[in-house]
Each structure stands twice: as structure tokens, then as C-alpha cells.
């Protein structure tokens, strides 16, 4: 019932020419992977080239962040209107690096989520605890708070496109992956909070991705679990062979 989604988060890597070269190599490798929704999230400056390179293919292009205003005096920002006009279909919201380095808060995540829905962009909302929070036994509180805050005031009637990504901060870029059991438990907590904030039917249909050091050799054990509907991949998505192998292994 929930279509698997695997997204690449390239962070601040690759030029437009490098994005095109990646896509040219990558597309034939995943041509037979039609059961998985595949999304590439390149840097803003690579979005246009990536959209051209994936035209006519099932591979979607997403942004790594956006502003929540339609337009205005917000130097350096990119609006949902602009992303939509370019052909972007998905957007990451509240990635932990945005929360940590760029003042993203639960409140701005909520505003961006509403803006994405208003402009028909598929939002991928990232939540996850820091190591100290996990060690202090606060993981569930953090996940409940971030999920509830993201969904505050959202009309369940328009919430179907929302995707969540559980990204434990201690697993991002560290090579330290959550065990399938830790991930599955966290996904259940997030799903239960979606049921509370929206309704049980939406909780059952909402896709929740796992992110944090996903690699070709751990993709299958993570993605096969009941509550894990795909992956958000950073480092291992920069190489077309490695990212394609993750998609292939997760679908096994
Ligand atoms: P990683 O990053 O796969 O390099 O751990 C994941 C992410 O930040 O989305």
C-alpha cells in the first residue's frame, strides 16, 4: 500500500555538469526498478540541469530546502513557487543539518510543510534525536515533539503527500547505522504520533524513510522492515553505482 521511496541527498556536493554525468550513468542502472519512487536532491544550482537530464524518466528531482514565502525580500532564498516552476516535485524539510547550522526550528518546519503542500510539492520531513537525547532516554519525546510540531494545524484532508524521514543525528555521516530494531521502534513512534496529530488512516498510509549511513550492504536489512518505507541516503548517494545498488538491494 505504501510505495517505497528512496531519495538521494547530495548536500553541498556536485556541480551542474557533475549532476548530469551522475544521472547519465545512473538512469540505465535503475531502469528496471519501477516499484520504487526514486528522488534525487541536488544542490539548488544543479536543479535545472538535473531536471533536464531526467526528463521523460520516472526519476524525480527534489530540493534540499526552501523558504516558506512565495516571494519577497529574502536574499539568497528559494521559494516553493520557483521550485515548482522549474519542475521540482519533492522537497526535504527540516534536515538535521538545517536545524543545526541554519536556524531551522520546529516552527519553520511547520511553515515550510504547509507551503510545500500548498504548492503541490511532496514534502520529506526529517526528524531525529541527537546522541545525548538517545542516551538520556528522550528519543521518543523528541520524535513525538518534532512530528507533532511539523503537523500542527495541518488539515488531514490535504496531508496525504507528506513523507517523514527518521534520521537519528548520531547516524548521519558517521558510518554508525541504527540497528534495524532501533529504526523500526522509532518508526513506530513516529507513526503513532501521525495517528494522533492527523488520523489513523493517514498514519497507516504515510511513508516513513530511514536515513543515516545507509549503504548498499545495509539497505536490505533496513528497508525490509514493516514500518520502514524506504531510505534517505547522503554519502552513499554521491556515486551512481552505489546509489543504484542501494535501490536494487532494498527492493530484494
Ligand atoms: P548519510 O546522510 O547517508 O551520509 O549518513 C544521510 C542524510 O543526511 O540524509
mmCIF file of C-alpha atoms and ligand atoms in Angstrom:
data_model
loop_
_atom_site.group_PDB
_atom_site.id
_atom_site.type_symbol
_atom_site.label_atom_id
_atom_site.label_comp_id
_atom_site.label_asym_id
_atom_site.label_seq_id
_atom_site.Cartn_x
_atom_site.Cartn_y
_atom_site.Cartn_z
ATOM 1 C CA UNK A 1 0.000 0.000 0.000
ATOM 2 C CA UNK A 2 2.937 2.355 0.705
ATOM 3 C CA UNK A 3 5.126 2.774 -2.365
ATOM 4 C CA UNK A 4 8.817 2.577 -1.358
ATOM 5 C CA UNK A 5 10.696 5.838 -1.801
ATOM 6 C CA UNK A 6 14.470 6.151 -1.913
ATOM 7 C CA UNK A 7 15.926 9.646 -2.018
ATOM 8 C CA UNK A 8 19.459 10.891 -2.536
ATOM 9 C CA UNK A 9 20.563 13.911 -0.520
ATOM 10 C CA UNK A 10 23.671 15.223 -2.240
ATOM 11 C CA UNK A 11 24.109 18.027 0.317
ATOM 12 C CA UNK A 12 26.683 20.596 -0.904
ATOM 13 C CA UNK A 13 28.328 18.309 -3.457
ATOM 14 C CA UNK A 14 28.406 18.331 -7.275
ATOM 15 C CA UNK A 15 28.328 20.997 -9.972
ATOM 16 C CA UNK A 16 25.648 21.040 -12.695
ATOM 17 C CA UNK A 17 27.972 19.138 -15.067
ATOM 18 C CA UNK A 18 28.705 16.546 -12.364
ATOM 19 C CA UNK A 19 24.978 16.158 -11.686
ATOM 20 C CA UNK A 20 24.317 15.471 -15.358
ATOM 21 C CA UNK A 21 27.191 12.979 -15.516
ATOM 22 C CA UNK A 22 25.808 11.165 -12.442
ATOM 23 C CA UNK A 23 22.320 10.983 -13.960
ATOM 24 C CA UNK A 24 23.583 9.715 -17.319
ATOM 25 C CA UNK A 25 25.337 6.822 -15.586
ATOM 26 C CA UNK A 26 22.588 6.228 -13.029
ATOM 27 C CA UNK A 27 19.465 6.034 -15.216
ATOM 28 C CA UNK A 28 20.282 2.778 -17.043
ATOM 29 C CA UNK A 29 21.219 1.135 -13.722
ATOM 30 C CA UNK A 30 17.731 1.675 -12.268
ATOM 31 C CA UNK A 31 15.667 1.378 -15.441
ATOM 32 C CA UNK A 32 14.021 -1.816 -14.177
ATOM 33 C CA UNK A 33 13.320 -0.521 -10.632
ATOM 34 C CA UNK A 34 9.793 0.653 -11.274
ATOM 35 C CA UNK A 35 8.348 -0.324 -7.887
ATOM 36 C CA UNK A 36 10.461 2.292 -6.108
ATOM 37 C CA UNK A 37 9.911 6.044 -6.268
ATOM 38 C CA UNK A 38 13.384 7.488 -6.841
ATOM 39 C CA UNK A 39 14.201 11.083 -5.927
ATOM 40 C CA UNK A 40 17.485 12.967 -6.355
ATOM 41 C CA UNK A 41 18.002 16.090 -4.212
ATOM 42 C CA UNK A 42 20.930 18.020 -5.733
ATOM 43 C CA UNK A 43 22.103 21.471 -4.637
ATOM 44 C CA UNK A 44 19.845 24.349 -5.795
ATOM 45 C CA UNK A 45 22.270 25.350 -8.529
ATOM 46 C CA UNK A 46 22.054 21.835 -10.035
ATOM 47 C CA UNK A 47 18.259 21.530 -10.059
ATOM 48 C CA UNK A 48 17.757 22.863 -13.595
ATOM 49 C CA UNK A 49 20.418 20.626 -15.151
ATOM 50 C CA UNK A 50 19.105 17.628 -13.201
ATOM 51 C CA UNK A 51 15.549 18.221 -14.389
ATOM 52 C CA UNK A 52 16.735 18.378 -17.994
ATOM 53 C CA UNK A 53 18.798 15.190 -17.567
ATOM 54 C CA UNK A 54 15.884 13.210 -16.034
ATOM 55 C CA UNK A 55 13.165 14.495 -18.376
ATOM 56 C CA UNK A 56 10.897 11.705 -19.567
ATOM 57 C CA UNK A 57 12.181 9.265 -16.920
ATOM 58 C CA UNK A 58 10.490 8.208 -13.655
ATOM 59 C CA UNK A 59 13.299 9.755 -11.568
ATOM 60 C CA UNK A 60 12.103 12.810 -9.629
ATOM 61 C CA UNK A 61 14.085 15.867 -8.599
ATOM 62 C CA UNK A 62 13.762 17.369 -5.125
ATOM 63 C CA UNK A 63 15.222 20.402 -3.373
ATOM 64 C CA UNK A 64 17.177 20.120 -0.118
ATOM 65 C CA UNK A 65 15.329 23.040 1.495
ATOM 66 C CA UNK A 66 13.221 26.062 0.549
ATOM 67 C CA UNK A 67 11.795 29.211 2.038
ATOM 68 C CA UNK A 68 8.126 29.234 3.032
ATOM 69 C CA UNK A 69 7.224 32.584 1.439
ATOM 70 C CA UNK A 70 6.029 32.734 -2.179
ATOM 71 C CA UNK A 71 8.383 35.662 -2.864
ATOM 72 C CA UNK A 72 9.768 38.733 -1.112
ATOM 73 C CA UNK A 73 12.908 40.440 0.153
ATOM 74 C CA UNK A 74 14.634 37.277 1.414
ATOM 75 C CA UNK A 75 18.113 37.461 -0.097
ATOM 76 C CA UNK A 76 19.537 34.125 -1.111
ATOM 77 C CA UNK A 77 16.358 32.111 -0.561
ATOM 78 C CA UNK A 78 14.345 29.982 -2.993
ATOM 79 C CA UNK A 79 10.554 29.818 -2.853
ATOM 80 C CA UNK A 80 8.178 26.908 -3.432
ATOM 81 C CA UNK A 81 6.757 28.805 -6.418
ATOM 82 C CA UNK A 82 10.201 28.917 -8.016
ATOM 83 C CA UNK A 83 10.889 25.227 -7.359
ATOM 84 C CA UNK A 84 7.519 24.277 -8.797
ATOM 85 C CA UNK A 85 8.058 26.443 -11.905
ATOM 86 C CA UNK A 86 11.346 24.662 -12.551
ATOM 87 C CA UNK A 87 9.793 21.189 -12.378
ATOM 88 C CA UNK A 88 10.909 20.180 -8.891
ATOM 89 C CA UNK A 89 8.489 17.661 -7.340
ATOM 90 C CA UNK A 90 9.846 16.959 -3.831
ATOM 91 C CA UNK A 91 11.494 18.961 -1.057
ATOM 92 C CA UNK A 92 13.427 17.992 2.079
ATOM 93 C CA UNK A 93 12.242 19.897 5.136
ATOM 94 C CA UNK A 94 13.968 20.160 8.497
ATOM 95 C CA UNK A 95 17.069 18.104 7.742
ATOM 96 C CA UNK A 96 19.182 17.971 10.915
ATOM 97 C CA UNK A 97 21.976 19.944 9.214
ATOM 98 C CA UNK A 98 19.453 22.708 8.509
ATOM 99 C CA UNK A 99 18.281 22.552 12.131
ATOM 100 C CA UNK A 100 21.877 22.572 13.406
ATOM 101 C CA UNK A 101 23.548 25.175 11.165
ATOM 102 C CA UNK A 102 20.769 27.296 9.627
ATOM 103 C CA UNK A 103 18.321 28.007 12.450
ATOM 104 C CA UNK A 104 15.637 25.617 11.218
ATOM 105 C CA UNK A 105 13.163 25.188 14.085
ATOM 106 C CA UNK A 106 10.035 23.144 14.677
ATOM 107 C CA UNK A 107 8.092 26.310 13.785
ATOM 108 C CA UNK A 108 9.822 26.924 10.430
ATOM 109 C CA UNK A 109 9.483 23.217 9.613
ATOM 110 C CA UNK A 110 5.735 23.570 10.135
ATOM 111 C CA UNK A 111 5.550 26.713 7.944
ATOM 112 C CA UNK A 112 7.594 25.043 5.192
ATOM 113 C CA UNK A 113 5.485 21.908 5.324
ATOM 114 C CA UNK A 114 2.334 23.998 4.856
ATOM 115 C CA UNK A 115 3.964 25.899 1.967
ATOM 116 C CA UNK A 116 5.054 22.672 0.257
ATOM 117 C CA UNK A 117 1.537 21.233 0.469
ATOM 118 C CA UNK A 118 0.030 24.481 -0.820
ATOM 119 C CA UNK A 119 2.274 24.265 -3.893
ATOM 120 C CA UNK A 120 1.900 20.522 -4.532
ATOM 121 C CA UNK A 121 5.479 19.669 -3.641
ATOM 122 C CA UNK A 122 5.951 16.314 -1.870
ATOM 123 C CA UNK A 123 7.492 17.222 1.497
ATOM 124 C CA UNK A 124 10.018 14.866 3.098
ATOM 125 C CA UNK A 125 10.100 15.982 6.729
ATOM 126 C CA UNK A 126 13.203 14.931 8.660
ATOM 127 C CA UNK A 127 13.059 14.170 12.376
ATOM 128 C CA UNK A 128 15.563 12.512 14.674
ATOM 129 C CA UNK A 129 17.273 12.644 18.030
ATOM 130 C CA UNK A 130 20.841 13.613 18.949
ATOM 131 C CA UNK A 131 23.075 11.062 20.653
ATOM 132 C CA UNK A 132 22.781 12.810 24.046
ATOM 133 C CA UNK A 133 18.985 12.729 23.760
ATOM 134 C CA UNK A 134 19.033 8.994 22.991
ATOM 135 C CA UNK A 135 21.433 8.283 25.844
ATOM 136 C CA UNK A 136 19.248 10.266 28.252
ATOM 137 C CA UNK A 137 16.224 8.185 27.222
ATOM 138 C CA UNK A 138 14.489 11.082 25.453
ATOM 139 C CA UNK A 139 14.260 9.632 21.934
ATOM 140 C CA UNK A 140 10.502 9.127 21.942
ATOM 141 C CA UNK A 141 9.863 12.600 23.393
ATOM 142 C CA UNK A 142 11.995 14.223 20.686
ATOM 143 C CA UNK A 143 10.323 12.252 17.885
ATOM 144 C CA UNK A 144 6.850 12.995 19.225
ATOM 145 C CA UNK A 145 7.637 16.682 19.648
ATOM 146 C CA UNK A 146 9.195 17.128 16.186
ATOM 147 C CA UNK A 147 6.449 15.144 14.448
ATOM 148 C CA UNK A 148 3.592 16.883 16.274
ATOM 149 C CA UNK A 149 5.128 20.328 15.701
ATOM 150 C CA UNK A 150 5.621 19.645 11.976
ATOM 151 C CA UNK A 151 1.973 18.598 11.645
ATOM 152 C CA UNK A 152 0.449 21.352 13.832
ATOM 153 C CA UNK A 153 -2.590 22.901 12.157
ATOM 154 C CA UNK A 154 -2.353 20.737 9.037
ATOM 155 C CA UNK A 155 -5.712 19.699 7.606
ATOM 156 C CA UNK A 156 -5.766 15.883 7.311
ATOM 157 C CA UNK A 157 -7.669 16.330 4.030
ATOM 158 C CA UNK A 158 -4.500 17.634 2.332
ATOM 159 C CA UNK A 159 -1.884 15.649 4.287
ATOM 160 C CA UNK A 160 -1.650 12.517 2.127
ATOM 161 C CA UNK A 161 1.514 13.535 0.217
ATOM 162 C CA UNK A 162 3.584 14.048 3.394
ATOM 163 C CA UNK A 163 6.607 11.770 3.803
ATOM 164 C CA UNK A 164 8.649 11.540 7.016
ATOM 165 C CA UNK A 165 12.293 10.549 7.323
ATOM 166 C CA UNK A 166 13.651 9.228 10.609
ATOM 167 C CA UNK A 167 17.261 10.406 10.709
ATOM 168 C CA UNK A 168 18.975 9.806 14.047
ATOM 169 C CA UNK A 169 21.565 12.597 14.132
ATOM 170 C CA UNK A 170 24.214 10.269 15.566
ATOM 171 C CA UNK A 171 23.938 8.069 12.452
ATOM 172 C CA UNK A 172 24.276 10.801 9.823
ATOM 173 C CA UNK A 173 27.604 10.768 8.040
ATOM 174 C CA UNK A 174 29.165 8.794 10.894
ATOM 175 C CA UNK A 175 29.116 5.299 9.428
ATOM 176 C CA UNK A 176 27.154 4.348 12.537
ATOM 177 C CA UNK A 177 23.788 2.994 11.361
ATOM 178 C CA UNK A 178 20.781 2.470 13.593
ATOM 179 C CA UNK A 179 20.141 -1.236 14.010
ATOM 180 C CA UNK A 180 17.021 -2.365 12.180
ATOM 181 C CA UNK A 181 15.396 -2.806 15.595
ATOM 182 C CA UNK A 182 16.190 0.759 16.736
ATOM 183 C CA UNK A 183 14.941 2.136 13.428
ATOM 184 C CA UNK A 184 11.763 0.072 13.462
ATOM 185 C CA UNK A 185 10.953 1.192 17.026
ATOM 186 C CA UNK A 186 11.467 4.850 16.121
ATOM 187 C CA UNK A 187 9.309 4.497 13.003
ATOM 188 C CA UNK A 188 6.502 3.058 15.126
ATOM 189 C CA UNK A 189 6.720 6.060 17.474
ATOM 190 C CA UNK A 190 6.524 8.487 14.540
ATOM 191 C CA UNK A 191 3.617 6.573 13.004
ATOM 192 C CA UNK A 192 1.714 6.627 16.296
ATOM 193 C CA UNK A 193 2.244 10.390 16.547
ATOM 194 C CA UNK A 194 0.948 10.865 12.987
ATOM 195 C CA UNK A 195 -2.173 8.944 14.025
ATOM 196 C CA UNK A 196 -2.630 11.330 16.961
ATOM 197 C CA UNK A 197 -1.878 14.511 15.020
ATOM 198 C CA UNK A 198 -3.818 13.590 11.853
ATOM 199 C CA UNK A 199 -5.686 10.276 11.972
ATOM 200 C CA UNK A 200 -5.008 6.515 11.978
ATOM 201 C CA UNK A 201 -5.748 6.076 8.267
ATOM 202 C CA UNK A 202 -3.119 8.669 7.347
ATOM 203 C CA UNK A 203 -0.670 7.126 9.801
ATOM 204 C CA UNK A 204 -1.095 3.816 8.002
ATOM 205 C CA UNK A 205 -0.580 5.323 4.546
ATOM 206 C CA UNK A 206 2.254 7.784 5.323
ATOM 207 C CA UNK A 207 5.688 6.704 4.169
ATOM 208 C CA UNK A 208 8.473 6.894 6.744
ATOM 209 C CA UNK A 209 12.023 6.632 5.374
ATOM 210 C CA UNK A 210 15.142 5.760 7.341
ATOM 211 C CA UNK A 211 18.255 7.905 6.924
ATOM 212 C CA UNK A 212 21.704 7.698 8.481
ATOM 213 C CA UNK A 213 24.655 5.885 6.910
ATOM 214 C CA UNK A 214 22.524 3.775 4.568
ATOM 215 C CA UNK A 215 24.860 1.798 2.272
ATOM 216 C CA UNK A 216 24.419 -0.955 -0.320
ATOM 217 C CA UNK A 217 25.204 -3.609 2.299
ATOM 218 C CA UNK A 218 22.686 -2.498 4.948
ATOM 219 C CA UNK A 219 19.856 -1.283 2.695
ATOM 220 C CA UNK A 220 18.087 -4.640 2.524
ATOM 221 C CA UNK A 221 18.047 -5.276 6.291
ATOM 222 C CA UNK A 222 16.651 -1.793 6.997
ATOM 223 C CA UNK A 223 14.169 -1.438 4.170
ATOM 224 C CA UNK A 224 12.545 -4.862 4.602
ATOM 225 C CA UNK A 225 11.014 -3.924 7.978
ATOM 226 C CA UNK A 226 7.299 -3.385 8.349
ATOM 227 C CA UNK A 227 7.396 0.316 9.221
ATOM 228 C CA UNK A 228 10.338 1.362 7.035
ATOM 229 C CA UNK A 229 9.210 2.513 3.614
ATOM 230 C CA UNK A 230 12.494 3.494 2.037
ATOM 231 C CA UNK A 231 15.633 5.481 2.671
ATOM 232 C CA UNK A 232 17.153 8.947 2.585
ATOM 233 C CA UNK A 233 20.772 8.500 1.572
ATOM 234 C CA UNK A 234 23.588 11.039 1.918
ATOM 235 C CA UNK A 235 27.190 9.952 1.380
ATOM 236 C CA UNK A 236 26.425 6.705 -0.432
ATOM 237 C CA UNK A 237 24.198 8.529 -2.947
ATOM 238 C CA UNK A 238 27.065 10.532 -4.441
ATOM 239 C CA UNK A 239 28.232 7.635 -6.563
ATOM 240 C CA UNK A 240 25.722 6.391 -9.171
ATOM 241 C CA UNK A 241 26.711 2.729 -8.790
ATOM 242 C CA UNK A 242 26.446 2.787 -5.021
ATOM 243 C CA UNK A 243 23.092 4.620 -5.026
ATOM 244 C CA UNK A 244 21.674 2.287 -7.695
ATOM 245 C CA UNK A 245 22.856 -0.716 -5.677
ATOM 246 C CA UNK A 246 21.016 0.586 -2.605
ATOM 247 C CA UNK A 247 17.795 0.809 -4.632
ATOM 248 C CA UNK A 248 18.306 -2.680 -6.073
ATOM 249 C CA UNK A 249 19.213 -4.254 -2.697
ATOM 250 C CA UNK A 250 16.326 -2.550 -0.865
ATOM 251 C CA UNK A 251 13.876 -3.991 -3.393
ATOM 252 C CA UNK A 252 15.081 -7.574 -2.958
HETATM 253 P P1 LIG B 1 24.407 9.849 5.337
HETATM 254 O O1 LIG B 1 23.407 11.120 5.345
HETATM 255 O O2 LIG B 1 23.743 8.789 4.491
HETATM 256 O O3 LIG B 1 25.669 10.361 4.752
HETATM 257 O O4 LIG B 1 24.533 9.411 6.754
HETATM 258 C C1 LIG B 1 22.022 10.945 5.451
HETATM 259 C C2 LIG B 1 21.341 12.290 5.423
HETATM 260 O O5 LIG B 1 21.902 13.273 5.932
HETATM 261 O O6 LIG B 1 20.224 12.420 4.891
#
